[in-house]
Short mmCIF file of C-alpha atoms in Angstrom, two decimals:
data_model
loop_
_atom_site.label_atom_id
_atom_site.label_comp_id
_atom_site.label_asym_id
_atom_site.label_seq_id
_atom_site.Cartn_x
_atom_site.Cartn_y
_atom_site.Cartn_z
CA UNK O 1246 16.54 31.46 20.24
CA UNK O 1247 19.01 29.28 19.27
CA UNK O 1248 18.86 25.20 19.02
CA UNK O 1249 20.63 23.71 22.49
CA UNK O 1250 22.11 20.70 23.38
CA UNK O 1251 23.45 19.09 26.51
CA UNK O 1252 26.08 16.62 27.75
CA UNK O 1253 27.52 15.24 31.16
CA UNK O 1254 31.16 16.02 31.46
CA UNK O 1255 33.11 14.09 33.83
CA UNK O 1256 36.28 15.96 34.65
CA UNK O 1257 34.69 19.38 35.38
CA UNK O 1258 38.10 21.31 36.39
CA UNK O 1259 39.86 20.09 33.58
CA UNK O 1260 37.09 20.66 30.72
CA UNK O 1261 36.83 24.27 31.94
CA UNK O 1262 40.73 24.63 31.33
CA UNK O 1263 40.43 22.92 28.13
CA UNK O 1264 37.45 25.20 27.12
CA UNK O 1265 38.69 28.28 27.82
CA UNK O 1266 42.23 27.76 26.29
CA UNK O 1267 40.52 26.19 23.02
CA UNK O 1268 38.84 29.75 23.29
CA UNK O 1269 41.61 31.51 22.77
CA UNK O 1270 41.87 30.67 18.98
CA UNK O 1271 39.26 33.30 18.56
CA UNK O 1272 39.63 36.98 18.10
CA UNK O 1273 36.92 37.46 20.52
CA UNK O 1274 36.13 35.15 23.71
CA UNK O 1275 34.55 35.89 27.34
CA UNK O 1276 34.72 33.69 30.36
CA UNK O 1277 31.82 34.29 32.77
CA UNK O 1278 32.85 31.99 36.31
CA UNK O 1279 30.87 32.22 39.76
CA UNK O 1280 32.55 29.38 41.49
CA UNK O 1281 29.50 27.45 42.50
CA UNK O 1282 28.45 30.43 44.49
CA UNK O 1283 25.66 29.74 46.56
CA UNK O 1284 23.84 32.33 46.30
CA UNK O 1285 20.20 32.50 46.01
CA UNK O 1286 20.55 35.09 42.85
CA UNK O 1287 23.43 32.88 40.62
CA UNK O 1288 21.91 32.29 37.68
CA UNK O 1289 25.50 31.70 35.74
CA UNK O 1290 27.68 28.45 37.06
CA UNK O 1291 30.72 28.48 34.33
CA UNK O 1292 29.79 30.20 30.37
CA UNK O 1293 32.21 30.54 28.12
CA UNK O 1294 31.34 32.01 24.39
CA UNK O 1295 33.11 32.76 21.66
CA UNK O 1296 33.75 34.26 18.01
CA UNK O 1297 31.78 37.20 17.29
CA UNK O 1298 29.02 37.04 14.76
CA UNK O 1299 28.10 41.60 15.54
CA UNK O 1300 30.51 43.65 17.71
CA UNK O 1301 29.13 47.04 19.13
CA UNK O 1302 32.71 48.94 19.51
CA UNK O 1303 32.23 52.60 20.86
CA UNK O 1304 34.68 54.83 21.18
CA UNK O 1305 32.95 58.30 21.57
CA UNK O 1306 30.39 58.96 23.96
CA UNK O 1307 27.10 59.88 21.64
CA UNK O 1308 23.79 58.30 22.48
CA UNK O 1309 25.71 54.62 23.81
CA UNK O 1310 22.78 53.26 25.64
CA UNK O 1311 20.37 53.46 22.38
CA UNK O 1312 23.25 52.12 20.44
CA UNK O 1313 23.38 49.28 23.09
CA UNK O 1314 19.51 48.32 22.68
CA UNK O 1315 19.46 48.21 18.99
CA UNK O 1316 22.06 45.98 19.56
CA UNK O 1317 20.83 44.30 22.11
CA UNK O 1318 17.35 43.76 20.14
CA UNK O 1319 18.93 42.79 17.06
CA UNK O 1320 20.53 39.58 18.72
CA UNK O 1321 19.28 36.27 18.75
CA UNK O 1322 20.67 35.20 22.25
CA UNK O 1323 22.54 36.95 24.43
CA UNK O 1324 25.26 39.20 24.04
CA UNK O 1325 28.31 39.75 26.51
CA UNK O 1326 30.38 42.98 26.92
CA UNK O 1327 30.95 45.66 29.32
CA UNK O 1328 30.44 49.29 29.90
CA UNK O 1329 33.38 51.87 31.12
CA UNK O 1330 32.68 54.30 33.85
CA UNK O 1331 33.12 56.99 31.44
CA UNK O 1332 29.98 56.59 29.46
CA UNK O 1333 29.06 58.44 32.62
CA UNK O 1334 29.82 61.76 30.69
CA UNK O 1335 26.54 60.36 28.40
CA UNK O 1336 23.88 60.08 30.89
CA UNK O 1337 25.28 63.12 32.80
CA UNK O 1338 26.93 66.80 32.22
CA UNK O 1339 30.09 65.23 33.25
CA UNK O 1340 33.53 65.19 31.50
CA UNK O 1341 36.85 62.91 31.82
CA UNK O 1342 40.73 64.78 30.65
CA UNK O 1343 42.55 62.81 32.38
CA UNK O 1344 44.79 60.67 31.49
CA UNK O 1345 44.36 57.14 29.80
CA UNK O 1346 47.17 54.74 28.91
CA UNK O 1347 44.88 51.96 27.92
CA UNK O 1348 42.43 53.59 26.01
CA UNK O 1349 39.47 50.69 25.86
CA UNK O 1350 36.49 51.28 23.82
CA UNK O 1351 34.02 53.13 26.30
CA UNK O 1352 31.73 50.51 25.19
CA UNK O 1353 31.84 46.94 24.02
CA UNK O 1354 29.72 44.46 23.23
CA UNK O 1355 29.75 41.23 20.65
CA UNK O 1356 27.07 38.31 19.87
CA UNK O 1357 28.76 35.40 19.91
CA UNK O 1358 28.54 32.36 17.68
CA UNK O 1359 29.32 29.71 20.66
CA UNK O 1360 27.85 29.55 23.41
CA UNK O 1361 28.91 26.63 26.46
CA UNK O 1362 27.07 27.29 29.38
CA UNK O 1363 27.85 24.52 32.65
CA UNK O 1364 25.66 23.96 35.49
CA UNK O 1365 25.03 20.92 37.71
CA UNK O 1366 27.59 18.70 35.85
CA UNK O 1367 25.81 19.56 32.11
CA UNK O 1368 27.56 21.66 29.92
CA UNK O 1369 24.94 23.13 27.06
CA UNK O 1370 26.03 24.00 23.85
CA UNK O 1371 24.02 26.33 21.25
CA UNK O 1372 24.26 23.80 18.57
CA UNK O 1373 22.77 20.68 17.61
CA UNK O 1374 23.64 17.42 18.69
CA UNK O 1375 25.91 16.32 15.79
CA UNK O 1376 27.90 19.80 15.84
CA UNK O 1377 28.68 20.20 19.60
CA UNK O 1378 29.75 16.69 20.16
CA UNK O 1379 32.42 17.62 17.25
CA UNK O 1380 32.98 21.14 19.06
CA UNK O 1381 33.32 19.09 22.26
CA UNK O 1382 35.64 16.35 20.69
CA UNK O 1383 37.82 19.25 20.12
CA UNK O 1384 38.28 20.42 23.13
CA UNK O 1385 38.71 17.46 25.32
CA UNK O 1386 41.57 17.04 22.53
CA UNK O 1387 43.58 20.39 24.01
CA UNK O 1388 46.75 19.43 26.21
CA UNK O 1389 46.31 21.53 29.09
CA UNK O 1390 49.22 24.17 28.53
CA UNK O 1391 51.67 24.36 31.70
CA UNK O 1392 51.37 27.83 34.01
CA UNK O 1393 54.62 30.27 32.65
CA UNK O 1394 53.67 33.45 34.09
CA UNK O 1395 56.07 33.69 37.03
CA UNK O 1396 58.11 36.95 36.80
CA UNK O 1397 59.03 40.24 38.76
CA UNK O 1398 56.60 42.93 37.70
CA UNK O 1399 57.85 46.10 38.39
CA UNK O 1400 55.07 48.38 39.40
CA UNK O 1401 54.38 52.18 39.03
CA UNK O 1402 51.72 53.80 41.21
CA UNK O 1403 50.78 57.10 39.86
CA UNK O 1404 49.38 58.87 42.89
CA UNK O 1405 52.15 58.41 45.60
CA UNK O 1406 51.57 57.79 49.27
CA UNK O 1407 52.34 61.13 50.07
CA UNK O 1408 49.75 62.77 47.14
CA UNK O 1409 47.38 59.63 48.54
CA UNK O 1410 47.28 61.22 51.89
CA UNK O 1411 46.86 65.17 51.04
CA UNK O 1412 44.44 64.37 48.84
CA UNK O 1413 42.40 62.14 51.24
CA UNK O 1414 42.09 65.30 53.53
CA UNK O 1415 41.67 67.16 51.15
CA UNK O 1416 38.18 65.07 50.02
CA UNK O 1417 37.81 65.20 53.81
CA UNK O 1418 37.33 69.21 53.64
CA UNK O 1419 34.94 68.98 50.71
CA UNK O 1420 33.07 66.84 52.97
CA UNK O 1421 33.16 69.37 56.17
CA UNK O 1422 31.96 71.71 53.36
CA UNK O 1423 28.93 70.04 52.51
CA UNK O 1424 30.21 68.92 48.86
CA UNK O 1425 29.58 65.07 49.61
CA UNK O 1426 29.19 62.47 51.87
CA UNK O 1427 31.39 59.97 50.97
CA UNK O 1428 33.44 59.99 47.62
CA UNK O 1429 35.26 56.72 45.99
CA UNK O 1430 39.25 57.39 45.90
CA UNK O 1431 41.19 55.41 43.39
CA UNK O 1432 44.45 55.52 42.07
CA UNK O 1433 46.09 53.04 39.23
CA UNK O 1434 48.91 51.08 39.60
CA UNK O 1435 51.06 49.93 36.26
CA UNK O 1436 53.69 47.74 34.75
CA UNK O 1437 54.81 47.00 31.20
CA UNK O 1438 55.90 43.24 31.48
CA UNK O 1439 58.17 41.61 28.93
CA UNK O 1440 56.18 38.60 29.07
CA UNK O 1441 52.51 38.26 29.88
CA UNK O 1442 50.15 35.79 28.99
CA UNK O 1443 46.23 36.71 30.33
CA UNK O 1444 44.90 32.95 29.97
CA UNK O 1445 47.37 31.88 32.47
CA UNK O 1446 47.64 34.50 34.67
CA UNK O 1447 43.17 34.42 34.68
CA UNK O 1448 43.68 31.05 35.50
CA UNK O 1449 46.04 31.24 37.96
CA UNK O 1450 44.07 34.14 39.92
CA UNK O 1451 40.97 32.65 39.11
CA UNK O 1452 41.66 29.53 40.86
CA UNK O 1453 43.05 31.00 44.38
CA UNK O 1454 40.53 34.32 44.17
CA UNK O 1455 37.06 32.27 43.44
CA UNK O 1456 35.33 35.12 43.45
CA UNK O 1457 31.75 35.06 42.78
CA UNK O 1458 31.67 37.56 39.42
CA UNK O 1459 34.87 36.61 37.94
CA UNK O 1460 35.52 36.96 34.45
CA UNK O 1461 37.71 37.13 31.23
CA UNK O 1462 37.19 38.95 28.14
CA UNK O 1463 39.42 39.16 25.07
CA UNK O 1464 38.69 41.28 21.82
CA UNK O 1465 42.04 41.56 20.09
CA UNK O 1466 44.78 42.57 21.92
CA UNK O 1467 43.23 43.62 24.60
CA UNK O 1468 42.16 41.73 27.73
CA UNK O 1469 40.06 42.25 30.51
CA UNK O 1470 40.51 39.83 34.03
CA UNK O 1471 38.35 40.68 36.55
CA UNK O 1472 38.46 39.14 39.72
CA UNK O 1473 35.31 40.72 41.11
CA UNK O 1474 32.97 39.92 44.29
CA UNK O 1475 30.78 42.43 43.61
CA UNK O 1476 27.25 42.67 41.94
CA UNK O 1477 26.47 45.85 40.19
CA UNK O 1478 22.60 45.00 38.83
CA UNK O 1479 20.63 42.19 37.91
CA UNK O 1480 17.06 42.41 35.69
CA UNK O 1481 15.52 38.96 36.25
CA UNK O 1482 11.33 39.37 34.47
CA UNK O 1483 10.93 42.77 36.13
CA UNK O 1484 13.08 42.26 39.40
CA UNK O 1485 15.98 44.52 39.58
CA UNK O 1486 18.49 43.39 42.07
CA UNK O 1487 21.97 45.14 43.20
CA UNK O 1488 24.61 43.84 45.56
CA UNK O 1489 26.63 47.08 47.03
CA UNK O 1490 29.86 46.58 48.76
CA UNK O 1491 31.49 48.80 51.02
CA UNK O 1492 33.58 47.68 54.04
CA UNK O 1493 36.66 44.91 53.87
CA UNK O 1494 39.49 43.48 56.21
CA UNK O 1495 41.92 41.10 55.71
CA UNK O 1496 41.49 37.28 56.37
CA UNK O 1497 43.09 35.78 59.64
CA UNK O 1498 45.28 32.83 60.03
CA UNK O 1499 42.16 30.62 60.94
CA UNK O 1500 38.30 30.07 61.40
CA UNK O 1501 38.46 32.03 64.72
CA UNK O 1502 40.28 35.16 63.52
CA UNK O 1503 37.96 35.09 60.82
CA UNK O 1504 35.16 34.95 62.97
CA UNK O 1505 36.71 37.86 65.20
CA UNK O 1506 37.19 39.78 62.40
CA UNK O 1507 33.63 39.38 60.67
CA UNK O 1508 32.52 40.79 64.00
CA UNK O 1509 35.00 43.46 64.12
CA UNK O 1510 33.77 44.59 60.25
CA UNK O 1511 29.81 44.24 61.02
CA UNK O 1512 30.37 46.75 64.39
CA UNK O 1513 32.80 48.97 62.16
CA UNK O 1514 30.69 52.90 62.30
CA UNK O 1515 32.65 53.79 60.00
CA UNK O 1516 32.28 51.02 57.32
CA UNK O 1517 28.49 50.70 57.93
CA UNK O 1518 27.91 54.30 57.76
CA UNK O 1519 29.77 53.88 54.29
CA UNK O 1520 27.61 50.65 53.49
CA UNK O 1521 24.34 52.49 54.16
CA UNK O 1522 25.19 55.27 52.33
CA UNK O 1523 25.86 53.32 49.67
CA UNK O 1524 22.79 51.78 49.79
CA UNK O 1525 20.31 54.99 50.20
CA UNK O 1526 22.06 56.29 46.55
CA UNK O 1527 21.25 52.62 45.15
CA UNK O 1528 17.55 52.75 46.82
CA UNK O 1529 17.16 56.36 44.91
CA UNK O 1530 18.78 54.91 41.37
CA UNK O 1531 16.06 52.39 41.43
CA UNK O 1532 13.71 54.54 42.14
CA UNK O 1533 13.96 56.18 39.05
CA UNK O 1534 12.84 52.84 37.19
CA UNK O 1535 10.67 51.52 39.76
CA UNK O 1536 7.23 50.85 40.57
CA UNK O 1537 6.52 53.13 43.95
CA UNK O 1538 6.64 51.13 47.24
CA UNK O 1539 8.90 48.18 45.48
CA UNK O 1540 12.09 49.10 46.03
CA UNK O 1541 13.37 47.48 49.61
CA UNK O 1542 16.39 46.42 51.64
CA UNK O 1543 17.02 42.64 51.14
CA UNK O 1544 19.67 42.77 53.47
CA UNK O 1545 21.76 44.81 55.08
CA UNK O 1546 25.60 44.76 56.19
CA UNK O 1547 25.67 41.23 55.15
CA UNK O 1548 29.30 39.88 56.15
CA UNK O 1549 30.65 37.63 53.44
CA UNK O 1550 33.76 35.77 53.59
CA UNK O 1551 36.32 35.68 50.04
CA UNK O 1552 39.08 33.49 50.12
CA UNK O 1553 41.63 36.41 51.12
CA UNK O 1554 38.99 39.17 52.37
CA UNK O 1555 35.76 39.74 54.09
CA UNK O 1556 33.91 42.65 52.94
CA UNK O 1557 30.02 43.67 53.52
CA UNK O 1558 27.60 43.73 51.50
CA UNK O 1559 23.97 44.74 51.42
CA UNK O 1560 21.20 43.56 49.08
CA UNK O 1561 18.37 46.29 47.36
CA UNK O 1562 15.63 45.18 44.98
CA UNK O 1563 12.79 46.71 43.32
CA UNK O 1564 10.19 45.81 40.81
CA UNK O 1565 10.55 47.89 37.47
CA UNK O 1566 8.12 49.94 36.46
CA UNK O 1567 6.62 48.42 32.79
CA UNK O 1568 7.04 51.32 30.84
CA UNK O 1569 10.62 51.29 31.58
CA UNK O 1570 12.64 49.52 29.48
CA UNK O 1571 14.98 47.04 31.05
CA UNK O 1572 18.20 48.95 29.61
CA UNK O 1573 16.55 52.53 30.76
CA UNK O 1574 16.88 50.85 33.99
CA UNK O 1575 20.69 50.10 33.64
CA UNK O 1576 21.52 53.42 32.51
CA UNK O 1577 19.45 54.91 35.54
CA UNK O 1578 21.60 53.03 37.99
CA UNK O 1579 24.69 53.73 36.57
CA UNK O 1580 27.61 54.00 37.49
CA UNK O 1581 27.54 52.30 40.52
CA UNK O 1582 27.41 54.05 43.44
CA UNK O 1583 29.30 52.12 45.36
CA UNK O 1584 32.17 53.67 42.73
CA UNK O 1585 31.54 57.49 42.91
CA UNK O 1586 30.45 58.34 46.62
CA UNK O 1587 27.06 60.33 47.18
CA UNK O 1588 25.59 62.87 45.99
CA UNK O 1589 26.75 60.96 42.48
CA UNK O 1590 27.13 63.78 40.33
CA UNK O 1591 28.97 65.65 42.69
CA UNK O 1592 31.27 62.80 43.82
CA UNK O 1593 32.01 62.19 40.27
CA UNK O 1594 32.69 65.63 39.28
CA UNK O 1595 35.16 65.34 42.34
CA UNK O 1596 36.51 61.74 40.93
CA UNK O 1597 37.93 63.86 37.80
CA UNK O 1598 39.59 66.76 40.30
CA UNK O 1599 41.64 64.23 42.69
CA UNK O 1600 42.25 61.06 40.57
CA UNK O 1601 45.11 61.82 37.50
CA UNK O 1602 44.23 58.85 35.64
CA UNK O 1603 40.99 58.26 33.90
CA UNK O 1604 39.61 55.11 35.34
CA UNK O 1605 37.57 53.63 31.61
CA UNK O 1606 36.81 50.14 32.32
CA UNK O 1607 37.82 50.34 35.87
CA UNK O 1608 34.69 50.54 38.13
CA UNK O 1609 32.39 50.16 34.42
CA UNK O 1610 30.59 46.90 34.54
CA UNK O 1611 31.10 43.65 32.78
CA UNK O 1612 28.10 40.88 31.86
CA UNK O 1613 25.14 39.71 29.47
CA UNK O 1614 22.14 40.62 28.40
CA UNK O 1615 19.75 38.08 26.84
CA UNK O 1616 16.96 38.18 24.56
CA UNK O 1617 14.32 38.96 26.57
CA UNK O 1618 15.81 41.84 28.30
CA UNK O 1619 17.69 40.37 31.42
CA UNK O 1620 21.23 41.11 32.25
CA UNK O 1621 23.40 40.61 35.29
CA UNK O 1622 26.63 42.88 35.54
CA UNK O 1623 29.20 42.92 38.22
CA UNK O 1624 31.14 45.97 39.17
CA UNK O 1625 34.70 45.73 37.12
CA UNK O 1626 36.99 45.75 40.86
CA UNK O 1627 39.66 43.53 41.38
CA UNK O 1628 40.98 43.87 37.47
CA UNK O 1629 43.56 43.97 35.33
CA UNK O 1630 43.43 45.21 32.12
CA UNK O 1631 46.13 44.45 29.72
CA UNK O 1632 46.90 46.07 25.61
CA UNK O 1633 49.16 43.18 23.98
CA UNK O 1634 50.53 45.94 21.57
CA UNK O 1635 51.54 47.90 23.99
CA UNK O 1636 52.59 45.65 26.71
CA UNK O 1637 50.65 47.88 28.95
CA UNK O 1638 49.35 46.18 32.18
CA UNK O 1639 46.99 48.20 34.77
CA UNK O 1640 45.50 47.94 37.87
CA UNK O 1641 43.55 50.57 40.07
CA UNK O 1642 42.68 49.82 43.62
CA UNK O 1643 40.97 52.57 45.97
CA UNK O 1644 38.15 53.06 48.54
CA UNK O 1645 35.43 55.11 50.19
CA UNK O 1646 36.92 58.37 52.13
CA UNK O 1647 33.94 59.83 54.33
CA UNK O 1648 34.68 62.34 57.52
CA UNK O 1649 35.96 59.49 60.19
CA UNK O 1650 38.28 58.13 57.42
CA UNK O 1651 41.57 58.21 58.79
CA UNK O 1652 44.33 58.21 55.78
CA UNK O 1653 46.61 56.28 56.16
CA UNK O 1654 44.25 53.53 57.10
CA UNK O 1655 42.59 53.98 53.48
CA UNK O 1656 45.84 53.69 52.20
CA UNK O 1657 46.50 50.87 53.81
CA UNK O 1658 43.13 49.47 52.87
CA UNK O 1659 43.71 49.85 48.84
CA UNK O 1660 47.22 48.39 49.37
CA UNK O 1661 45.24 45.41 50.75
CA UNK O 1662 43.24 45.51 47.65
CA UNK O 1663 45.86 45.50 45.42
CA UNK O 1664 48.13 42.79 46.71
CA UNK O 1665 44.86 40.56 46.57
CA UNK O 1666 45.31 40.17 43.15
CA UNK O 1667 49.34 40.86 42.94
CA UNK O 1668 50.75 37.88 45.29
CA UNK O 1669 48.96 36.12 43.09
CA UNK O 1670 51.30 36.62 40.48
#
């Protein structure tokens, strides 16, 4: 473990603007940002850490989750990256043709030489005294660059409304026919703007979003902003934790609607029969990693309130078994099921037939892990991805069709999703 020191900082929103755009001098940077959630599992307020010391960059899909703990062992601290949905075609007999624009590494992962972590006011830096108040110095030094990323993106969706809707009854006859349950329905929108600049627009989002797993992750030319309320897992000293949503509505114009509407979601059938689905396949993923009679309901059809959504969310934990590895555990669980539908392999082998692009970081998961094993990753929702080179800027939305979905309210619902991030802009 590396040598850490810590300092006050005075102007908190400012030095995390500073920080981050001083970040940006690096070919390789992440943002981590939970907004001073208050919830009982944070263990992240604000890290930022940058320049790479060891990338893992994977492109194919051979043996990924061994490459990621000999990476992951190797480190000294811990290591930040993310993990595409695809790397599903590892762990399972599964396959992805569809189409991919973007083409991300299915894996990535870098150990980074700086590391500023800020809680409670502090702001640690992995570096001794003398060296981080010089690191420090430097960024209080950055003029705070002015927001230019107003401009009319014009966007492509590549499933159209009317596709959207035969396929959702469609899905709806594989699950008369016994096929699945529920199945996760995505499509992607696109846009190739002339002009885009990822710090600002993260920023900008960032600040009106606030949610809980947000992040930012450049490697090159290619940038990740993720927007994200959702938890995928969490290894804390043998505690596995996971935070599946499934059920949103808009906000109202005030603290009644809002109040009328939580109570509207929590006595939705349909959305709880999604949210417990959701959390019977997340119960069974842990199983396969955890000690028997461990694995329990925190809570369930929680009703949490986002700054333009309220969405449930149910909490399952589980004690992991010690002869389990910690990342054995990861690749058990994944990909979330609150991304494929239930049965998993089935949904996912269903995922491939209706969507037309292939959805690679989309729905992966983005975090740490640290020395000693524990990681936290949050489900990649809510996120753009963005290639500098080729000016390619994407965005998939989607939801959870089961039998009393009714189409053109899950269209509705993923249109809901995707101006959530959009009017931002």
């Amino acid at each position: 473990m590396q040598e850490k020191s810590s300092f006050p900082i005075t102007d908190l929103p400012n030095f995390k603007l500073k920080l981050l755009q001083w970040a940006q001098q690096f070919e390789v940077a992440i943002c981590l940002d939970s907004h001073d959630s208050d919830s009982p599992h944070r263990r992240l307020d604000y890290l930022v850490a940058v320049d790479a010391i060891r990338t893992l960059d994977v492109h194919d899909e051979a043996k990924q989750f061994e490459a990621l703990k000999q990476f992951q062992e190797e480190a000294q601290d811990k290591i930040f990256g993310y993990i595409s949905y695809d790397v599903k075609n590892q762990i399972e007999n599964l396959h992805s043709d569809n189409r991919d624009e973007l083409n991300f590494p299915s894996m990535y992962f870098f150990e980074p030489r700086y590391v500023f972590e800020i809680k409670g006011g502090q702001c640690a830096v992995n570096r001794s005294t003398l060296e981080a108040l010089h690191l420090l110095d430097l960024i209080e030094q950055q003029a705070i660059e002015s927001d230019d990323c107003n401009q009319d993106l014009d966007w492509e969706t590549h499933i159209s409304k009317e596709e959207y809707l035969k396929s959702v009854k469609e899905i709806q006859q594989h699950i008369i026919n016994g096929d699945v349950y529920e199945l996760n329905f995505c499509r992607e929108l696109s846009c190739y703007p002339k002009e885009f600049n990822a710090l600002h627009v993260f920023n900008r989002i960032n600040a009106k979003a606030k949610a809980p797993f947000s992040a930012f992750l450049q490697f090159g030319h290619r940038f990740v902003l993720s927007f994200s309320p959702e938890r995928f897992i969490q290894h804390e000293n043998g505690k596995l934790l996971s935070q599946p949503i499934k059920g949103t509505v808009g906000k109202g114009q005030n603290a009644a609607e809002n109040q009328e509407l939580k109570q509207v979601l929590l006595n939705d059938e349909k959305e709880r029969a999604e949210n417990v689905m959701i959390v019977d396949l997340v119960r069974n993923d842990f199983a396969r990693s955890a000690i028997p009679g461990t694995v329990k309901v925190d809570e369930l059809f929680g009703i949490y309130e986002f700054e333009n959504i309220i969405q449930m969310i149910s909490t399952v934990s589980a004690t992991c078994r010690k002869d389990i590895h910690p990342l054995e555990a990861l690749k058990n669980a994944f990909p979330m099921g609150s991304m494929t539908g239930a049965p998993k392999i089935r949904a996912m082998q269903l995922i491939e037939d209706f969507e037309v692009n292939k959805r690679g970081v989309y729905s992966g998961a983005l975090g740490y892990i640290d020395a000693n094993g524990n990681y936290d990753f949050n489900v990649l929702i809510r996120t753009l991805l963005y290639d500098a080179d080729k000016k390619y800027l994407s965005l998939h939305v989607g939801g959870a069709i089961t039998y009393d979905s009714i189409p053109e309210k899950e269209w509705n619902e993923s249109e809901l999703k995707a101006k959530s991030i959009l009017n931002f802009l």
